[in-house]
């Protein structure tokens, strides 16, 4: 019996009957020889961690565009916080924490530069539309590894696709990531908004603080404990009605006072214009796309509108700004 088989045996002995067991995975689109060390979901987690798309998350906006300061969240930091929260909950419920972590690490791979306003920009201008969760799946199924994709298991791809609010993941581990995403971004966005002096702790309604807590640490502790307590030994991931309602109300409060705040939004029109200008340019000049993207059209028959979205969505904030400058900002003559 090799190391992987021993790990799979431990899953059978320890995991909840509601867990997604590695041995029972629906498998990959292309069959592969099993690893002798890692079960399938651990292997998927490692593939995502080593992908180019994952590395680019460190230079992509979470909420605040190009903030001055080292402690604001980037898309990568958010992803790691979701993964940590999801893993904590999965372990406590005796579910497959490798699967939860893999889904969490891959859930935002498809995000554009400049956060949700970049996503909005592409969705508005591209005839094919654009949604980051669909792009995340496209990355792992096609775009990584020179058009071969990462060949992840069905369960990981399902969790990535369905992490959005209206999604319905097929596994409890996927449902954990779906709720962990909200827990992570609400609390980190409060923390960043306080750092940006858009919000103070005292401005959060007292009714919310009395239920959830008065600090980021207290709120995380309350929410995570509530999920674990209400999901223990059940075939669902749930919160208590009271905590769920307060979390929903807090999310609405954040939209009103942070996400739609003029200070937060003031640079977004520029970012939208930048992304759409790049799209319009490359739709005309597809010959200037990198070779790997041209190959998607020439060898795989992908429509140019989708491939241009692929290229722009893969850009970091700084690279998108650099390309815009190269294409549209005149350069001074140098002697």
PDB file of N, CA, C and O in Angstrom, residues 182-238:
ATOM      1  N   UNK A 182     -17.921  34.696   1.330  1.00  0.00           N
ATOM      2  CA  UNK A 182     -18.640  35.844   1.895  1.00  0.00           C
ATOM      3  C   UNK A 182     -18.076  36.221   3.256  1.00  0.00           C
ATOM      4  O   UNK A 182     -17.888  37.405   3.565  1.00  0.00           O
ATOM      5  N   UNK A 183     -17.834  35.225   4.086  1.00  0.00           N
ATOM      6  CA  UNK A 183     -17.274  35.494   5.415  1.00  0.00           C
ATOM      7  C   UNK A 183     -15.944  36.223   5.285  1.00  0.00           C
ATOM      8  O   UNK A 183     -15.684  37.214   5.990  1.00  0.00           O
ATOM      9  N   UNK A 184     -15.103  35.763   4.371  1.00  0.00           N
ATOM     10  CA  UNK A 184     -13.771  36.351   4.223  1.00  0.00           C
ATOM     11  C   UNK A 184     -13.840  37.769   3.681  1.00  0.00           C
ATOM     12  O   UNK A 184     -13.220  38.689   4.228  1.00  0.00           O
ATOM     13  N   UNK A 185     -14.588  37.975   2.589  1.00  0.00           N
ATOM     14  CA  UNK A 185     -14.537  39.308   1.980  1.00  0.00           C
ATOM     15  C   UNK A 185     -15.267  40.350   2.810  1.00  0.00           C
ATOM     16  O   UNK A 185     -14.849  41.510   2.862  1.00  0.00           O
ATOM     17  N   UNK A 186     -16.330  39.985   3.498  1.00  0.00           N
ATOM     18  CA  UNK A 186     -17.008  40.976   4.345  1.00  0.00           C
ATOM     19  C   UNK A 186     -16.076  41.495   5.430  1.00  0.00           C
ATOM     20  O   UNK A 186     -15.971  42.708   5.667  1.00  0.00           O
ATOM     21  N   UNK A 187     -15.393  40.582   6.086  1.00  0.00           N
ATOM     22  CA  UNK A 187     -14.542  40.999   7.197  1.00  0.00           C
ATOM     23  C   UNK A 187     -13.259  41.674   6.735  1.00  0.00           C
ATOM     24  O   UNK A 187     -12.825  42.661   7.337  1.00  0.00           O
ATOM     25  N   UNK A 188     -12.663  41.192   5.663  1.00  0.00           N
ATOM     26  CA  UNK A 188     -11.449  41.845   5.170  1.00  0.00           C
ATOM     27  C   UNK A 188     -11.769  43.206   4.573  1.00  0.00           C
ATOM     28  O   UNK A 188     -10.983  44.151   4.701  1.00  0.00           O
ATOM     29  N   UNK A 189     -12.939  43.330   3.942  1.00  0.00           N
ATOM     30  CA  UNK A 189     -13.313  44.616   3.360  1.00  0.00           C
ATOM     31  C   UNK A 189     -13.618  45.650   4.445  1.00  0.00           C
ATOM     32  O   UNK A 189     -13.340  46.841   4.263  1.00  0.00           O
ATOM     33  N   UNK A 190     -14.182  45.212   5.556  1.00  0.00           N
ATOM     34  CA  UNK A 190     -14.361  46.123   6.697  1.00  0.00           C
ATOM     35  C   UNK A 190     -13.004  46.592   7.189  1.00  0.00           C
ATOM     36  O   UNK A 190     -12.775  47.785   7.436  1.00  0.00           O
ATOM     37  N   UNK A 191     -12.085  45.661   7.307  1.00  0.00           N
ATOM     38  CA  UNK A 191     -10.743  45.990   7.789  1.00  0.00           C
ATOM     39  C   UNK A 191     -10.051  46.980   6.852  1.00  0.00           C
ATOM     40  O   UNK A 191      -9.458  47.976   7.286  1.00  0.00           O
ATOM     41  N   UNK A 192     -10.141  46.750   5.539  1.00  0.00           N
ATOM     42  CA  UNK A 192      -9.521  47.645   4.570  1.00  0.00           C
ATOM     43  C   UNK A 192     -10.224  49.001   4.535  1.00  0.00           C
ATOM     44  O   UNK A 192      -9.577  50.040   4.346  1.00  0.00           O
ATOM     45  N   UNK A 193     -11.551  48.999   4.682  1.00  0.00           N
ATOM     46  CA  UNK A 193     -12.291  50.259   4.692  1.00  0.00           C
ATOM     47  C   UNK A 193     -11.919  51.104   5.902  1.00  0.00           C
ATOM     48  O   UNK A 193     -11.818  52.339   5.813  1.00  0.00           O
ATOM     49  N   UNK A 194     -11.675  50.468   7.025  1.00  0.00           N
ATOM     50  CA  UNK A 194     -11.222  51.197   8.217  1.00  0.00           C
ATOM     51  C   UNK A 194      -9.815  51.759   7.977  1.00  0.00           C
ATOM     52  O   UNK A 194      -9.521  52.894   8.357  1.00  0.00           O
ATOM     53  N   UNK A 195      -8.975  50.981   7.332  1.00  0.00           N
ATOM     54  CA  UNK A 195      -7.612  51.441   7.028  1.00  0.00           C
ATOM     55  C   UNK A 195      -7.650  52.645   6.074  1.00  0.00           C
ATOM     56  O   UNK A 195      -6.831  53.560   6.177  1.00  0.00           O
ATOM     57  N   UNK A 196      -8.618  52.635   5.155  1.00  0.00           N
ATOM     58  CA  UNK A 196      -8.748  53.722   4.191  1.00  0.00           C
ATOM     59  C   UNK A 196      -9.525  54.916   4.753  1.00  0.00           C
ATOM     60  O   UNK A 196      -9.726  55.904   4.040  1.00  0.00           O
ATOM     61  N   UNK A 197      -9.968  54.780   6.002  1.00  0.00           N
ATOM     62  CA  UNK A 197     -10.724  55.844   6.688  1.00  0.00           C
ATOM     63  C   UNK A 197     -12.052  56.155   5.999  1.00  0.00           C
ATOM     64  O   UNK A 197     -12.555  57.276   6.042  1.00  0.00           O
ATOM     65  N   UNK A 198     -12.608  55.132   5.348  1.00  0.00           N
ATOM     66  CA  UNK A 198     -13.952  55.243   4.789  1.00  0.00           C
ATOM     67  C   UNK A 198     -14.990  54.866   5.837  1.00  0.00           C
ATOM     68  O   UNK A 198     -16.132  55.306   5.799  1.00  0.00           O
ATOM     69  N   UNK A 199     -14.567  54.038   6.793  1.00  0.00           N
ATOM     70  CA  UNK A 199     -15.481  53.473   7.776  1.00  0.00           C
ATOM     71  C   UNK A 199     -14.770  53.383   9.112  1.00  0.00           C
ATOM     72  O   UNK A 199     -13.556  53.155   9.171  1.00  0.00           O
ATOM     73  N   UNK A 200     -15.504  53.573  10.182  1.00  0.00           N
ATOM     74  CA  UNK A 200     -14.989  53.317  11.529  1.00  0.00           C
ATOM     75  C   UNK A 200     -15.807  52.191  12.146  1.00  0.00           C
ATOM     76  O   UNK A 200     -16.934  51.922  11.722  1.00  0.00           O
ATOM     77  N   UNK A 201     -15.239  51.561  13.137  1.00  0.00           N
ATOM     78  CA  UNK A 201     -15.948  50.475  13.811  1.00  0.00           C
ATOM     79  C   UNK A 201     -17.278  50.961  14.380  1.00  0.00           C
ATOM     80  O   UNK A 201     -18.297  50.264  14.327  1.00  0.00           O
ATOM     81  N   UNK A 202     -17.282  52.177  14.891  1.00  0.00           N
ATOM     82  CA  UNK A 202     -18.485  52.718  15.523  1.00  0.00           C
ATOM     83  C   UNK A 202     -19.597  52.990  14.514  1.00  0.00           C
ATOM     84  O   UNK A 202     -20.778  53.088  14.882  1.00  0.00           O
ATOM     85  N   UNK A 203     -19.235  53.147  13.232  1.00  0.00           N
ATOM     86  CA  UNK A 203     -20.248  53.399  12.206  1.00  0.00           C
ATOM     87  C   UNK A 203     -20.985  52.134  11.782  1.00  0.00           C
ATOM     88  O   UNK A 203     -22.049  52.212  11.165  1.00  0.00           O
ATOM     89  N   UNK A 204     -20.428  50.982  12.096  1.00  0.00           N
ATOM     90  CA  UNK A 204     -21.155  49.735  11.858  1.00  0.00           C
ATOM     91  C   UNK A 204     -22.317  49.700  12.843  1.00  0.00           C
ATOM     92  O   UNK A 204     -22.118  49.895  14.041  1.00  0.00           O
ATOM     93  N   UNK A 205     -23.546  49.494  12.373  1.00  0.00           N
ATOM     94  CA  UNK A 205     -24.698  49.532  13.277  1.00  0.00           C
ATOM     95  C   UNK A 205     -24.503  48.681  14.523  1.00  0.00           C
ATOM     96  O   UNK A 205     -24.004  47.548  14.448  1.00  0.00           O
ATOM     97  N   UNK A 206     -24.879  49.238  15.652  1.00  0.00           N
ATOM     98  CA  UNK A 206     -24.690  48.578  16.946  1.00  0.00           C
ATOM     99  C   UNK A 206     -25.374  47.223  16.982  1.00  0.00           C
ATOM    100  O   UNK A 206     -24.867  46.264  17.570  1.00  0.00           O
ATOM    101  N   UNK A 207     -26.528  47.113  16.324  1.00  0.00           N
ATOM    102  CA  UNK A 207     -27.268  45.850  16.322  1.00  0.00           C
ATOM    103  C   UNK A 207     -26.451  44.731  15.694  1.00  0.00           C
ATOM    104  O   UNK A 207     -26.518  43.573  16.131  1.00  0.00           O
ATOM    105  N   UNK A 208     -25.641  45.067  14.668  1.00  0.00           N
ATOM    106  CA  UNK A 208     -24.800  44.055  14.033  1.00  0.00           C
ATOM    107  C   UNK A 208     -23.630  43.683  14.945  1.00  0.00           C
ATOM    108  O   UNK A 208     -23.277  42.515  15.076  1.00  0.00           O
ATOM    109  N   UNK A 209     -23.043  44.697  15.561  1.00  0.00           N
ATOM    110  CA  UNK A 209     -21.882  44.448  16.419  1.00  0.00           C
ATOM    111  C   UNK A 209     -22.267  43.654  17.661  1.00  0.00           C
ATOM    112  O   UNK A 209     -21.469  42.845  18.158  1.00  0.00           O
ATOM    113  N   UNK A 210     -23.451  43.859  18.168  1.00  0.00           N
ATOM    114  CA  UNK A 210     -23.892  43.122  19.355  1.00  0.00           C
ATOM    115  C   UNK A 210     -24.034  41.627  19.067  1.00  0.00           C
ATOM    116  O   UNK A 210     -23.831  40.793  19.955  1.00  0.00           O
ATOM    117  N   UNK A 211     -24.379  41.294  17.835  1.00  0.00           N
ATOM    118  CA  UNK A 211     -24.544  39.884  17.460  1.00  0.00           C
ATOM    119  C   UNK A 211     -23.231  39.260  17.001  1.00  0.00           C
ATOM    120  O   UNK A 211     -22.872  38.154  17.416  1.00  0.00           O
ATOM    121  N   UNK A 212     -22.486  39.984  16.146  1.00  0.00           N
ATOM    122  CA  UNK A 212     -21.303  39.407  15.506  1.00  0.00           C
ATOM    123  C   UNK A 212     -19.998  39.712  16.228  1.00  0.00           C
ATOM    124  O   UNK A 212     -19.040  38.950  16.138  1.00  0.00           O
ATOM    125  N   UNK A 213     -19.934  40.839  16.925  1.00  0.00           N
ATOM    126  CA  UNK A 213     -18.704  41.225  17.608  1.00  0.00           C
ATOM    127  C   UNK A 213     -18.218  42.591  17.162  1.00  0.00           C
ATOM    128  O   UNK A 213     -18.694  43.153  16.171  1.00  0.00           O
ATOM    129  N   UNK A 214     -17.256  43.120  17.898  1.00  0.00           N
ATOM    130  CA  UNK A 214     -16.789  44.491  17.693  1.00  0.00           C
ATOM    131  C   UNK A 214     -15.439  44.595  16.997  1.00  0.00           C
ATOM    132  O   UNK A 214     -14.908  45.690  16.830  1.00  0.00           O
ATOM    133  N   UNK A 215     -14.879  43.467  16.594  1.00  0.00           N
ATOM    134  CA  UNK A 215     -13.605  43.468  15.885  1.00  0.00           C
ATOM    135  C   UNK A 215     -13.651  42.416  14.783  1.00  0.00           C
ATOM    136  O   UNK A 215     -14.530  41.537  14.777  1.00  0.00           O
ATOM    137  N   UNK A 216     -12.701  42.491  13.855  1.00  0.00           N
ATOM    138  CA  UNK A 216     -12.630  41.490  12.792  1.00  0.00           C
ATOM    139  C   UNK A 216     -12.460  40.099  13.387  1.00  0.00           C
ATOM    140  O   UNK A 216     -13.109  39.136  12.945  1.00  0.00           O
ATOM    141  N   UNK A 217     -11.612  39.987  14.389  1.00  0.00           N
ATOM    142  CA  UNK A 217     -11.374  38.689  15.030  1.00  0.00           C
ATOM    143  C   UNK A 217     -12.657  38.122  15.629  1.00  0.00           C
ATOM    144  O   UNK A 217     -12.985  36.947  15.454  1.00  0.00           O
ATOM    145  N   UNK A 218     -13.408  38.968  16.346  1.00  0.00           N
ATOM    146  CA  UNK A 218     -14.645  38.508  16.978  1.00  0.00           C
ATOM    147  C   UNK A 218     -15.685  38.105  15.940  1.00  0.00           C
ATOM    148  O   UNK A 218     -16.391  37.099  16.099  1.00  0.00           O
ATOM    149  N   UNK A 219     -15.777  38.884  14.862  1.00  0.00           N
ATOM    150  CA  UNK A 219     -16.765  38.563  13.843  1.00  0.00           C
ATOM    151  C   UNK A 219     -16.439  37.242  13.138  1.00  0.00           C
ATOM    152  O   UNK A 219     -17.323  36.415  12.886  1.00  0.00           O
ATOM    153  N   UNK A 220     -15.175  37.054  12.790  1.00  0.00           N
ATOM    154  CA  UNK A 220     -14.781  35.797  12.168  1.00  0.00           C
ATOM    155  C   UNK A 220     -15.066  34.619  13.097  1.00  0.00           C
ATOM    156  O   UNK A 220     -15.588  33.576  12.671  1.00  0.00           O
ATOM    157  N   UNK A 221     -14.725  34.788  14.351  1.00  0.00           N
ATOM    158  CA  UNK A 221     -14.940  33.729  15.334  1.00  0.00           C
ATOM    159  C   UNK A 221     -16.427  33.376  15.434  1.00  0.00           C
ATOM    160  O   UNK A 221     -16.805  32.204  15.443  1.00  0.00           O
ATOM    161  N   UNK A 222     -17.282  34.396  15.488  1.00  0.00           N
ATOM    162  CA  UNK A 222     -18.719  34.174  15.601  1.00  0.00           C
ATOM    163  C   UNK A 222     -19.263  33.452  14.371  1.00  0.00           C
ATOM    164  O   UNK A 222     -20.007  32.466  14.479  1.00  0.00           O
ATOM    165  N   UNK A 223     -18.914  33.931  13.197  1.00  0.00           N
ATOM    166  CA  UNK A 223     -19.447  33.374  11.953  1.00  0.00           C
ATOM    167  C   UNK A 223     -18.973  31.941  11.734  1.00  0.00           C
ATOM    168  O   UNK A 223     -19.764  31.055  11.378  1.00  0.00           O
ATOM    169  N   UNK A 224     -17.690  31.686  11.929  1.00  0.00           N
ATOM    170  CA  UNK A 224     -17.147  30.346  11.694  1.00  0.00           C
ATOM    171  C   UNK A 224     -17.727  29.344  12.685  1.00  0.00           C
ATOM    172  O   UNK A 224     -18.129  28.232  12.303  1.00  0.00           O
ATOM    173  N   UNK A 225     -17.808  29.736  13.956  1.00  0.00           N
ATOM    174  CA  UNK A 225     -18.408  28.843  14.949  1.00  0.00           C
ATOM    175  C   UNK A 225     -19.867  28.547  14.616  1.00  0.00           C
ATOM    176  O   UNK A 225     -20.341  27.408  14.763  1.00  0.00           O
ATOM    177  N   UNK A 226     -20.600  29.565  14.170  1.00  0.00           N
ATOM    178  CA  UNK A 226     -22.014  29.374  13.865  1.00  0.00           C
ATOM    179  C   UNK A 226     -22.195  28.394  12.712  1.00  0.00           C
ATOM    180  O   UNK A 226     -23.087  27.535  12.747  1.00  0.00           O
ATOM    181  N   UNK A 227     -21.367  28.508  11.691  1.00  0.00           N
ATOM    182  CA  UNK A 227     -21.444  27.580  10.559  1.00  0.00           C
ATOM    183  C   UNK A 227     -21.153  26.156  11.008  1.00  0.00           C
ATOM    184  O   UNK A 227     -21.866  25.209  10.643  1.00  0.00           O
ATOM    185  N   UNK A 228     -20.116  25.986  11.807  1.00  0.00           N
ATOM    186  CA  UNK A 228     -19.734  24.642  12.266  1.00  0.00           C
ATOM    187  C   UNK A 228     -20.834  24.032  13.131  1.00  0.00           C
ATOM    188  O   UNK A 228     -21.250  22.882  12.926  1.00  0.00           O
ATOM    189  N   UNK A 229     -21.342  24.798  14.082  1.00  0.00           N
ATOM    190  CA  UNK A 229     -22.365  24.289  15.010  1.00  0.00           C
ATOM    191  C   UNK A 229     -23.629  23.883  14.254  1.00  0.00           C
ATOM    192  O   UNK A 229     -24.233  22.838  14.543  1.00  0.00           O
ATOM    193  N   UNK A 230     -24.020  24.675  13.271  1.00  0.00           N
ATOM    194  CA  UNK A 230     -25.272  24.417  12.564  1.00  0.00           C
ATOM    195  C   UNK A 230     -25.133  23.433  11.409  1.00  0.00           C
ATOM    196  O   UNK A 230     -26.140  23.065  10.797  1.00  0.00           O
ATOM    197  N   UNK A 231     -23.903  23.006  11.122  1.00  0.00           N
ATOM    198  CA  UNK A 231     -23.671  22.061  10.026  1.00  0.00           C
ATOM    199  C   UNK A 231     -23.168  20.712  10.518  1.00  0.00           C
ATOM    200  O   UNK A 231     -23.064  19.774   9.714  1.00  0.00           O
ATOM    201  N   UNK A 232     -22.869  20.602  11.791  1.00  0.00           N
ATOM    202  CA  UNK A 232     -22.268  19.383  12.333  1.00  0.00           C
ATOM    203  C   UNK A 232     -23.172  18.168  12.112  1.00  0.00           C
ATOM    204  O   UNK A 232     -24.362  18.195  12.421  1.00  0.00           O
ATOM    205  N   UNK A 233     -22.585  17.121  11.525  1.00  0.00           N
ATOM    206  CA  UNK A 233     -23.281  15.846  11.293  1.00  0.00           C
ATOM    207  C   UNK A 233     -24.561  16.018  10.480  1.00  0.00           C
ATOM    208  O   UNK A 233     -25.551  15.302  10.680  1.00  0.00           O
ATOM    209  N   UNK A 234     -24.550  16.958   9.557  1.00  0.00           N
ATOM    210  CA  UNK A 234     -25.688  17.182   8.679  1.00  0.00           C
ATOM    211  C   UNK A 234     -25.220  17.190   7.224  1.00  0.00           C
ATOM    212  O   UNK A 234     -24.081  17.556   6.944  1.00  0.00           O
ATOM    213  N   UNK A 235     -26.123  16.858   6.339  1.00  0.00           N
ATOM    214  CA  UNK A 235     -25.783  16.839   4.914  1.00  0.00           C
ATOM    215  C   UNK A 235     -26.081  18.201   4.284  1.00  0.00           C
ATOM    216  O   UNK A 235     -26.679  18.296   3.210  1.00  0.00           O
ATOM    217  N   UNK A 236     -25.693  19.249   4.970  1.00  0.00           N
ATOM    218  CA  UNK A 236     -25.819  20.606   4.462  1.00  0.00           C
ATOM    219  C   UNK A 236     -24.886  21.532   5.234  1.00  0.00           C
ATOM    220  O   UNK A 236     -24.430  21.191   6.333  1.00  0.00           O
ATOM    221  N   UNK A 237     -24.618  22.673   4.652  1.00  0.00           N
ATOM    222  CA  UNK A 237     -23.825  23.700   5.301  1.00  0.00           C
ATOM    223  C   UNK A 237     -24.770  24.858   5.595  1.00  0.00           C
ATOM    224  O   UNK A 237     -25.359  25.429   4.679  1.00  0.00           O
ATOM    225  N   UNK A 238     -24.929  25.162   6.877  1.00  0.00           N
ATOM    226  CA  UNK A 238     -25.972  26.107   7.264  1.00  0.00           C
ATOM    227  C   UNK A 238     -25.477  27.058   8.343  1.00  0.00           C
ATOM    228  O   UNK A 238     -24.480  26.811   9.026  1.00  0.00           O
TER     229      UNK A 238
END
